[in-house]
XYZ file of N, CA, C and O in Angstrom:
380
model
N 6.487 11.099 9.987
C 5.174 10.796 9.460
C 4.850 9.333 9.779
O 5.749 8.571 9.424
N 3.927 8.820 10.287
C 3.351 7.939 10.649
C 2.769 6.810 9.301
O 2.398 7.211 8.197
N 2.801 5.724 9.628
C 2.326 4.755 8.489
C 0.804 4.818 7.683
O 0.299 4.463 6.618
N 0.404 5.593 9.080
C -1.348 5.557 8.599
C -0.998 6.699 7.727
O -0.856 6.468 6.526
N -0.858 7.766 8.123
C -0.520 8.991 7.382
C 0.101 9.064 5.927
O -0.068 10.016 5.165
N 0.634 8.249 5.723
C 1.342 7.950 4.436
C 0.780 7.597 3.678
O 0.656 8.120 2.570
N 0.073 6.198 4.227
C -0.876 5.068 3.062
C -2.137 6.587 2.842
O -2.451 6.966 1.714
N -2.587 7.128 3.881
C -3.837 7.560 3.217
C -3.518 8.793 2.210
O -4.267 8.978 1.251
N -2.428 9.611 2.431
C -1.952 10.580 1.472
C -1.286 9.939 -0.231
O -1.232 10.537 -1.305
N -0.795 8.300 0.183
C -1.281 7.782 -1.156
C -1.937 7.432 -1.409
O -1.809 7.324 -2.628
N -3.369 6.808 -0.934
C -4.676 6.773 -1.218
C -4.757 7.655 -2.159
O -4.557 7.629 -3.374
N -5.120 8.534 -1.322
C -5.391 9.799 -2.357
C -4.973 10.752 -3.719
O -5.490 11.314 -4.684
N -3.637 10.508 -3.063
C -2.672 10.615 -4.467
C -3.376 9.578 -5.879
O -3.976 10.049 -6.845
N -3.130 8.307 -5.668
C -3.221 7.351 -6.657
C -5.112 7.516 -7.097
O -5.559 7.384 -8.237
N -5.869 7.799 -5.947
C -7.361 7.590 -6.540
C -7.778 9.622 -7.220
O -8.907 10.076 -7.403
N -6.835 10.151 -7.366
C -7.052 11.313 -8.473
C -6.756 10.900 -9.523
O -7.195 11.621 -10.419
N -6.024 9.787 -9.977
C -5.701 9.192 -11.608
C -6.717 8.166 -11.849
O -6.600 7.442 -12.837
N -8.066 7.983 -10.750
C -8.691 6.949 -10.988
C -10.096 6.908 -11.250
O -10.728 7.776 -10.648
N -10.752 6.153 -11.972
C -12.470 6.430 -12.346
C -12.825 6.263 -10.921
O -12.342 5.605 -9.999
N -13.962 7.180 -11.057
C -14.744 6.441 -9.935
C -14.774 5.012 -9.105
O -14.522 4.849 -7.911
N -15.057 4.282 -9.831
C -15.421 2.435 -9.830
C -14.052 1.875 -9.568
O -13.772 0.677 -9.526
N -13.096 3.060 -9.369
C -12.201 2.080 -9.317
C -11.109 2.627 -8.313
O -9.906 2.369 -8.274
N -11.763 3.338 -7.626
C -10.915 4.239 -6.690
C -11.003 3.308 -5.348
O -11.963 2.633 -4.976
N -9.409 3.506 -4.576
C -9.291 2.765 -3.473
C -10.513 3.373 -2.273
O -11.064 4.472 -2.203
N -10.609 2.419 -1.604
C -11.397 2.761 -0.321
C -10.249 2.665 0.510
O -9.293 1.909 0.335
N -10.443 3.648 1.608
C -9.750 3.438 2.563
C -10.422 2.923 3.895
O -11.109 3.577 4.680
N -10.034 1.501 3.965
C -10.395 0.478 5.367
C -9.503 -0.449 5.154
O -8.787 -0.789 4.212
N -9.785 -0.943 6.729
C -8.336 -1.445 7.146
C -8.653 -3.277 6.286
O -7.773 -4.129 6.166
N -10.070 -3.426 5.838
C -10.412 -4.790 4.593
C -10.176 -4.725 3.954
O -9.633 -5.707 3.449
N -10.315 -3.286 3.073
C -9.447 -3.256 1.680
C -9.034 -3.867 0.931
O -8.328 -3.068 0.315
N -8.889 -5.180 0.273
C -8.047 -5.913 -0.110
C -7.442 -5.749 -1.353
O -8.090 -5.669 -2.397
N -5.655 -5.670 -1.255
C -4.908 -5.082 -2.308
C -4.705 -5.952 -3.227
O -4.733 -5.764 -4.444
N -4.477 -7.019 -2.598
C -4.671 -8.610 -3.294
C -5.503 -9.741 -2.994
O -5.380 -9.950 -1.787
N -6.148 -10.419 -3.415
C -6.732 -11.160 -3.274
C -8.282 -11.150 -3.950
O -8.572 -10.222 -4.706
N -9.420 -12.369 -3.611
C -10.100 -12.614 -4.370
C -11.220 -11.412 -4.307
O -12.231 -11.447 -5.009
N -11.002 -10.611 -3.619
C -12.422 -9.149 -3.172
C -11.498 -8.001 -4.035
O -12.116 -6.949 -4.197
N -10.109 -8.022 -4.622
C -9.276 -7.242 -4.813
C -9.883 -6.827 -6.165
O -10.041 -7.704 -7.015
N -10.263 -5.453 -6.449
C -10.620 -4.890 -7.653
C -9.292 -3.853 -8.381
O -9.390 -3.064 -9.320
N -8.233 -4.164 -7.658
C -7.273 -3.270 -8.008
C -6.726 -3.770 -9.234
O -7.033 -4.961 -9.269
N -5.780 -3.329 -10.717
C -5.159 -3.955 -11.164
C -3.797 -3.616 -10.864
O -3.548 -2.757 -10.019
N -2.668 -4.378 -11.647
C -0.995 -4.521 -11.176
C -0.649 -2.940 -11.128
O -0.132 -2.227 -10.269
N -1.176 -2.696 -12.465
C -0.796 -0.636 -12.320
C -1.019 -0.311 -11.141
O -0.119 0.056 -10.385
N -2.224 -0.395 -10.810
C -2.802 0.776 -9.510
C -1.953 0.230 -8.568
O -1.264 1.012 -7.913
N -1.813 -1.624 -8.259
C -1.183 -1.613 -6.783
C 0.383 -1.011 -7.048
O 0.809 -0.133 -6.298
N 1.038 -1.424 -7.924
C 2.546 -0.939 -8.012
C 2.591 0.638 -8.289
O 3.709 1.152 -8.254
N 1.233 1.645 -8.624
C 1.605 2.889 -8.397
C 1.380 3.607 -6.929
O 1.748 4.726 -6.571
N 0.469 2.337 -6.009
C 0.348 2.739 -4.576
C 1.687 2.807 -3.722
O 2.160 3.598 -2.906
N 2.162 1.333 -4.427
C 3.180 1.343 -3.622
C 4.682 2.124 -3.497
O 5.347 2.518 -2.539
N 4.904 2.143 -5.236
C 5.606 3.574 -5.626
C 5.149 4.829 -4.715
O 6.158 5.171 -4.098
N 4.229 5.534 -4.417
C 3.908 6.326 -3.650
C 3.961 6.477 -2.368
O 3.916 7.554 -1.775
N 4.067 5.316 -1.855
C 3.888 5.106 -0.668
C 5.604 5.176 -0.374
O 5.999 5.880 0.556
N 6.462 4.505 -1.111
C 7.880 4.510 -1.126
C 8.306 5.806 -1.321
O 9.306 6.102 -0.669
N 7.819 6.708 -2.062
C 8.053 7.770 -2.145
C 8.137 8.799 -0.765
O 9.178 9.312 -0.354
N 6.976 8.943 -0.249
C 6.273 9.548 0.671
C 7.750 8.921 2.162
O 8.476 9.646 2.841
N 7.672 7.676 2.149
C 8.832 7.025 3.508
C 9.912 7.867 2.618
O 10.272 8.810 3.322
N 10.440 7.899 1.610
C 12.159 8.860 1.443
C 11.950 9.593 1.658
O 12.840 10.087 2.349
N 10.748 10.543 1.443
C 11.083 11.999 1.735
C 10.604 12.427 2.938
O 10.509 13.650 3.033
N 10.285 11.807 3.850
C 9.771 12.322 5.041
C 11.265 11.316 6.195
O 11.394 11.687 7.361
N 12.007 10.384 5.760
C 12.521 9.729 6.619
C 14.336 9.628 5.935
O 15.449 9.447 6.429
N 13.827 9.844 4.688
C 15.642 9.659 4.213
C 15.841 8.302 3.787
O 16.904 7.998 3.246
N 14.543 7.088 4.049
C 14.967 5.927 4.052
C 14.599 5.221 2.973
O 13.527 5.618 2.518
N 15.185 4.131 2.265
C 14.398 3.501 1.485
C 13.880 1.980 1.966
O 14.567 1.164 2.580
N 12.483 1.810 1.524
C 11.728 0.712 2.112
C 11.441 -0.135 0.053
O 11.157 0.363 -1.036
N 11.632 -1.051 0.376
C 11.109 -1.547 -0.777
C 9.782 -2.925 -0.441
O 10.306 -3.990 -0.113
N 8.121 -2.952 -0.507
C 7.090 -2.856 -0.318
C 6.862 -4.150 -1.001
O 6.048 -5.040 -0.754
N 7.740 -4.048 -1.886
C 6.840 -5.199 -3.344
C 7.907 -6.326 -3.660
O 8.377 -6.409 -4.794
N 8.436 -7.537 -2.249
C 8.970 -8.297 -1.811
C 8.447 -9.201 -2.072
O 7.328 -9.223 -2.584
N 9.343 -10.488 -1.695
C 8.904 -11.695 -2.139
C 7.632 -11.816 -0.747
O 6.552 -12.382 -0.913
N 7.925 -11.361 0.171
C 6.898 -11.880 1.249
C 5.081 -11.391 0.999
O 4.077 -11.937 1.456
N 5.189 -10.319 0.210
C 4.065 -9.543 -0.142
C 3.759 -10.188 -1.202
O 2.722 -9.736 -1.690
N 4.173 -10.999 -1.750
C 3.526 -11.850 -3.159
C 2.889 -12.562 -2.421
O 1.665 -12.593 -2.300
N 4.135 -13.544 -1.561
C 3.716 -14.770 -0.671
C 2.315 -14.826 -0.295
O 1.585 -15.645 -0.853
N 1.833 -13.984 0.656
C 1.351 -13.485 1.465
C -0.186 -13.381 0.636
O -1.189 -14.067 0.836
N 0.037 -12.185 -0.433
C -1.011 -11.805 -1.348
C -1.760 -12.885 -1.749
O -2.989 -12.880 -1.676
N -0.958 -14.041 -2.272
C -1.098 -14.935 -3.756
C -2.062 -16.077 -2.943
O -3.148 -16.500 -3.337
N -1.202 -16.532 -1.435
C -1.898 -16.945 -0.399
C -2.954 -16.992 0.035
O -3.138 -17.906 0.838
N -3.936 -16.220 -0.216
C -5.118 -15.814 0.561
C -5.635 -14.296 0.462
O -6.238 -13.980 -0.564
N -5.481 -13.568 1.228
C -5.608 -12.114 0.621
C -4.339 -10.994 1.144
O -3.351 -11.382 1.767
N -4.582 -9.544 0.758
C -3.309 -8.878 1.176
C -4.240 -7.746 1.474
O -5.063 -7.525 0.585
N -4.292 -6.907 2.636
C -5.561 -5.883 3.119
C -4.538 -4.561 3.120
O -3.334 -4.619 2.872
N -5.178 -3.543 3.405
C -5.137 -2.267 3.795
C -4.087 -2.623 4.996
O -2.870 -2.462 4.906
N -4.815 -3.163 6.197
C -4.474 -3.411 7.624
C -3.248 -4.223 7.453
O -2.305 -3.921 8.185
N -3.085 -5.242 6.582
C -2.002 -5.690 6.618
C -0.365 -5.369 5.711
O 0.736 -5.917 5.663
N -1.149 -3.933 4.974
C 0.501 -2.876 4.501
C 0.450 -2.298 5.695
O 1.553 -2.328 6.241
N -0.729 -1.566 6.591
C -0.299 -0.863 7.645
C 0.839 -1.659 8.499
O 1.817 -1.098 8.993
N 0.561 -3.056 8.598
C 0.981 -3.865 9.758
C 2.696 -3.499 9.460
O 3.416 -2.806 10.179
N 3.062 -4.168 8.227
C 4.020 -4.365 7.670
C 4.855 -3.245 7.451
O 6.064 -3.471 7.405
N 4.411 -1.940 7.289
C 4.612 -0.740 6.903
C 5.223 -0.353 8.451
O 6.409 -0.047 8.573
N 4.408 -0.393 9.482
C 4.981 -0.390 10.988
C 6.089 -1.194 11.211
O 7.141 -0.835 11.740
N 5.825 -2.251 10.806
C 7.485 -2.879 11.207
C 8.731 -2.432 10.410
O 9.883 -2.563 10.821
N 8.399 -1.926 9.302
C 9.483 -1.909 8.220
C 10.066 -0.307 8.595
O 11.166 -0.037 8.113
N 9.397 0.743 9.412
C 9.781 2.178 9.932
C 10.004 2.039 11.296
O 10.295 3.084 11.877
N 9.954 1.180 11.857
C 10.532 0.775 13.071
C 11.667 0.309 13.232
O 12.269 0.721 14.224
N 12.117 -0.344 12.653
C 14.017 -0.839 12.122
C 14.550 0.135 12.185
O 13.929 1.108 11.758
N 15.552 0.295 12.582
C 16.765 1.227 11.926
C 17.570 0.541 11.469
O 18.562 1.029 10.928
């Protein structure tokens, strides 16, 4: 399963527990963190739970998402859609 494939099947997963107003968009601006970011800590740490989920059972592997570099990164400036994809690609590319 592919990275895009994942994030958007947790998209979706996580925006059925969600109001309207507060459901993720899926684009690659998105921002998960930062100052456009309407998400709160629940929603991003249940995306990313999902998203971790979705890499074990399709790969056997465990990825852990919610690193010091993804704070870094977030707290920094902003944290997008495009840039879990980015990260998400490098991190299933390792063996």
């Amino acid at each position: 399963m592919k990275s895009l494939e994942i994030i958007k099947k947790s998209i979706k997963e996580i925006n059925l527990q969600l109001k309207k107003k507060d459901k993720i968009v899926f684009d690659n601006d998105f921002q998960i963190l930062g100052p456009k970011s309407s998400l709160d800590s629940l929603i991003i740490v249940n995306l990313f739970v999902a998203i971790e989920e979705k890499i074990k059972s399709s790969t056997g592997r465990e990825i852990n998402l919610l690193n010091e570099s993804f704070f870094e990164k977030g707290f920094k400036s902003k944290f997008t859609l495009g840039d879990l994809k980015g990260d998400l690609d490098k991190k299933l590319s390792k063996k």
